[in-house]
Amino acid sequence: MTIHALELRGISKSFPGVRALADVSLAIRPGTVHAICGENGAGKSTLIKIATGAQNADTGVIRIDGQEIDHPSRRVMQKLGIRAIFQERQIALDLSVAENVLLDGLPKRFGRIDWRAAKKLASERLRALEIDLDIDAPVRTLSVAQLQMMEIARAVSFEARLIVMDEPTASLSRHELEPLFRVIERLRREGVAVLFISHHLEEVFEIADEITVMRDGSVVAQGATTEFTPASVAELMFGRIIDSSRVNRRADDQAGKPLLVLKDVSTQRLHNVSFSVSGGEILAVTGGIGAGVSELARVAAGASLKTSGEVFVVDESQKMQGIRSRRHALRLGLAFLPADRKRQGLLLERTLVDNVVLGQQAVGSHLIFTPSSATKSAKSLIPAANIKTANIDVVVGTLSGGNQQKAMIGRWMGVKTKIMIFDEPTAGIDIASKFEIYNELRRLANSGVAVLVCSTDFQEVGQVADRVLVMRSGNVIGEIDGPSATERRLLEMEMSK
Amino acid sequence: MTETPRAPMKQRLLRSDAVRFMAPLVVAILAISLYTNGKNDNFLGGDNFKNILLQVSVLGIIAIGQTLLIAAGQLDLSVATLAALAGVIGATRINDGGSELWAVILVLLICALFGLIWGLLVAGLRIPPFILTLGGTSLFASIALRISKSSPVPARERFEWLGRAKILGIQTPIWFFLIIVVVAALVMRYTRFGRHVYATGSNEEASYLTGIPTARTKVLCFVISSTLAGFAGLVAMARISTGDPRNGSQLALQAIAAVVLGGGTLAGGRGSPIGTFIGVVLLAVVQSALTFNNVQTFWNDAVFGGVLIFAVVVTAIGDLRRRRFGARPILASLFQRTSRASAEVKP
């Protein structure tokens, strides 16, 4: 009998009114990478919480190295070497890398912290994983990818048996994946098991030894990666065939007049960016890390300052209006949908009603808003944006990523919007909902809106855009039309000199 | 296209501020009143209830200003000493021979100006309002002492209409308080400004990126709150015909307590004028009941603190239960140590 690093047997868990997990079993051998695939709401996060002891199962058994764990808790599981790296990072921002790596136990000498030993220990641990980080650097200055490496180092330093990685690649650009995979490879060689949760099937097939596919709280398939193909996993995840050809393309060349014009826009990271977006078209701006795609979105929306250049909105009388502030841009009909929906987009603790009427309340053509008029417009905006919800009074934070993004789109359907700027429109959204969002974007464009999509997802850019601009370190280095913007073609453009 | 329905009435009611915050306070007020009245029927009889309202009208007016600030995610600790300063300036102006009306207008303008300064510093330089207004507290206290030469300033004219006159048998401070509550409640519920306040308090960055004028909203809240504090100071001065520089140093914290009792959270996005009104009345009824029950006065602060702590603990438990974890893990989480020490940071 093989000894498993972690074995879950017959796990079930219910919340009031919801069956989150039904008889889920899972066994991970030391030194293997086990991927869990599933749509939002398939039960992945509940399973992770139970595996790490953050929540207890209603029924079922957890075994570590064949030993049954009677009372699993976060603390017990950590002691037994089950570590987790969550999407919400557990980091003390004002401490140094060394302190963060050793956060759970700094070496002591005569009852005081032995800083010299601490630094030595921390740098040894980083070196063992071939992670290149300055141990004295304040953590605030690190990139997201570096923070993640630091968290892995911390997890490993405490004799981890199994590391759970919850969507580790969600906020990484393609270039940052390779070091992550190298570290995972290293862990595998050292006999550490990895439970890998990801939306991206490509990555799963690149790194995982075994795959568990979940749907609606149950395991629908389990086996070695070689038994699956990305298409078969997608089909199992959604219970139907996912076909990218469902994304609607523009019917014909119906682009109208330019509505958003950027002229020589520069900031510290952007250099003389110029382009225009016309009504009815979807223009995508893409590039890798450091290209400045996200900054461009903010500047074009009037939310970040520029050092020189001008962002113009063309008004009804064809006059070019330079935007002065985020609010001024809104008044001219420019809506902005940021990438980080939770922090920058939604009033998470308020209801769907409050969130979809926010656009009207921001534009402020009326001084008076009654709750009943808000309810009334929400009742029509919510189905108009295809938001799937039982009722309009749900708290927005409880909706899925796809529905949250649609709530932000719905916000702008109630007001006259001519230009919509999306920063990473499908970050953290599962494949099926992605296509729905793409179709929403197309519907917006077809209604005459100029849509600017700023995205580092090459696949997405090719699927959704009519025209694509490629950026590198703050410069626009090329343009290509949408249908020919394959992932490979974009990669070539980005890499070329 | 079919419309998406509302949640069932029962669910909406259970989640509403009225049921979650206000109803328990009203029940508490009734219970305390009836209990005390059972021992001494002067509590509900006679003028006692009017007296209670009169006692809290100054606190209440300040608390309404604080409600706006807290709903917008802000805070102003300096309102108490600003109110005292307003009283001193008002009394001094009258004694120097100005008209009553001019004295009032001047004081309100000065207070609005201080509010504007706070607002601009908070919104423009992103200074945490807690520290800024903590500094302001000392500053205003000092200025008030300087102007009054450290002793109460008797006002020769008595500001009859501000503090003592009666309309329909009810003193004007009560009228002012009630009118301000009603106006604030209407503004917060039905106007664009009110919606902007709640949006700013719920998620300032999201509101800003949406295009809501968050900076202007915050500045306005500070201006309104400071002006109301100045007005409250004038009312307090008129009631005793004296501008006392040391008057009401506890008012700021009591006002914040009343807002929190009424459903406000210091994290912002919640709080309502009606809730605050009920919170203020509860604090006053408790205070009065202690006197009626012959409890020694040094218990007053303990009871005040106890009521506040009890209310926030009950609210916090309610909030936890509303999340999907259910009630059971609440106790468990008290004993389970997680890595709370480290901040949770999202990329």
PDB file of C-alpha atoms in Angstrom, chain A residues 260 262 265 267 270 273 275 285 291-305 311 323 326 329 334-339 344 419-425 452-455 471, chain B residues 209:
ATOM      1  CA  LEU A 260     -11.513  58.018 -27.736  1.00  0.00           C
ATOM      2  CA  LEU A 262      -4.884  59.290 -27.163  1.00  0.00           C
ATOM      3  CA  VAL A 265       0.443  60.088 -23.755  1.00  0.00           C
ATOM      4  CA  THR A 267       3.878  58.802 -17.803  1.00  0.00           C
ATOM      5  CA  LEU A 270       4.449  54.967 -20.772  1.00  0.00           C
ATOM      6  CA  VAL A 273       1.327  56.288 -26.692  1.00  0.00           C
ATOM      7  CA  PHE A 275      -4.124  55.551 -30.813  1.00  0.00           C
ATOM      8  CA  VAL A 285      -4.012  46.622 -25.932  1.00  0.00           C
ATOM      9  CA  ALA A 291       4.503  46.649 -20.753  1.00  0.00           C
ATOM     10  CA  GLY A 292       2.327  49.167 -18.957  1.00  0.00           C
ATOM     11  CA  VAL A 293      -1.005  47.822 -20.191  1.00  0.00           C
ATOM     12  CA  SER A 294      -2.781  48.310 -16.891  1.00  0.00           C
ATOM     13  CA  GLU A 295      -1.314  51.767 -16.368  1.00  0.00           C
ATOM     14  CA  LEU A 296      -2.499  52.726 -19.827  1.00  0.00           C
ATOM     15  CA  ALA A 297      -6.045  51.716 -18.875  1.00  0.00           C
ATOM     16  CA  ARG A 298      -5.947  53.939 -15.808  1.00  0.00           C
ATOM     17  CA  VAL A 299      -4.482  56.913 -17.641  1.00  0.00           C
ATOM     18  CA  ALA A 300      -6.978  56.627 -20.487  1.00  0.00           C
ATOM     19  CA  ALA A 301      -9.787  56.537 -17.920  1.00  0.00           C
ATOM     20  CA  GLY A 302      -8.511  59.678 -16.235  1.00  0.00           C
ATOM     21  CA  ALA A 303      -7.731  57.832 -13.007  1.00  0.00           C
ATOM     22  CA  SER A 304      -3.946  58.282 -13.129  1.00  0.00           C
ATOM     23  CA  LEU A 305      -1.934  61.374 -13.927  1.00  0.00           C
ATOM     24  CA  VAL A 311      -6.556  61.918 -23.766  1.00  0.00           C
ATOM     25  CA  ILE A 323     -10.190  64.817 -20.014  1.00  0.00           C
ATOM     26  CA  ARG A 326     -11.772  60.614 -13.671  1.00  0.00           C
ATOM     27  CA  ALA A 329     -14.109  61.581 -18.133  1.00  0.00           C
ATOM     28  CA  LEU A 334     -16.276  57.245 -20.431  1.00  0.00           C
ATOM     29  CA  ALA A 335     -16.718  54.267 -18.103  1.00  0.00           C
ATOM     30  CA  PHE A 336     -13.852  52.378 -16.470  1.00  0.00           C
ATOM     31  CA  LEU A 337     -14.001  48.761 -15.258  1.00  0.00           C
ATOM     32  CA  PRO A 338     -10.859  47.992 -13.219  1.00  0.00           C
ATOM     33  CA  ALA A 339      -9.173  44.592 -13.013  1.00  0.00           C
ATOM     34  CA  GLN A 344     -11.515  48.762  -7.087  1.00  0.00           C
ATOM     35  CA  ILE A 419     -16.567  54.547 -24.258  1.00  0.00           C
ATOM     36  CA  MET A 420     -15.827  51.618 -21.974  1.00  0.00           C
ATOM     37  CA  ILE A 421     -12.337  50.753 -20.782  1.00  0.00           C
ATOM     38  CA  PHE A 422     -11.829  47.261 -19.396  1.00  0.00           C
ATOM     39  CA  ASP A 423      -8.676  46.362 -17.476  1.00  0.00           C
ATOM     40  CA  GLU A 424      -8.279  42.558 -17.532  1.00  0.00           C
ATOM     41  CA  PRO A 425     -11.986  41.918 -18.111  1.00  0.00           C
ATOM     42  CA  LEU A 452     -10.947  49.384 -25.100  1.00  0.00           C
ATOM     43  CA  VAL A 453      -9.721  46.118 -23.589  1.00  0.00           C
ATOM     44  CA  CYS A 454      -6.404  46.196 -21.759  1.00  0.00           C
ATOM     45  CA  SER A 455      -5.358  42.599 -21.204  1.00  0.00           C
ATOM     46  CA  MET A 471       3.084  47.055 -26.075  1.00  0.00           C
TER      47      MET A 471
ATOM     48  CA  LEU B 209     -12.843  54.959 -10.258  1.00  0.00           C
TER      49      LEU B 209
END
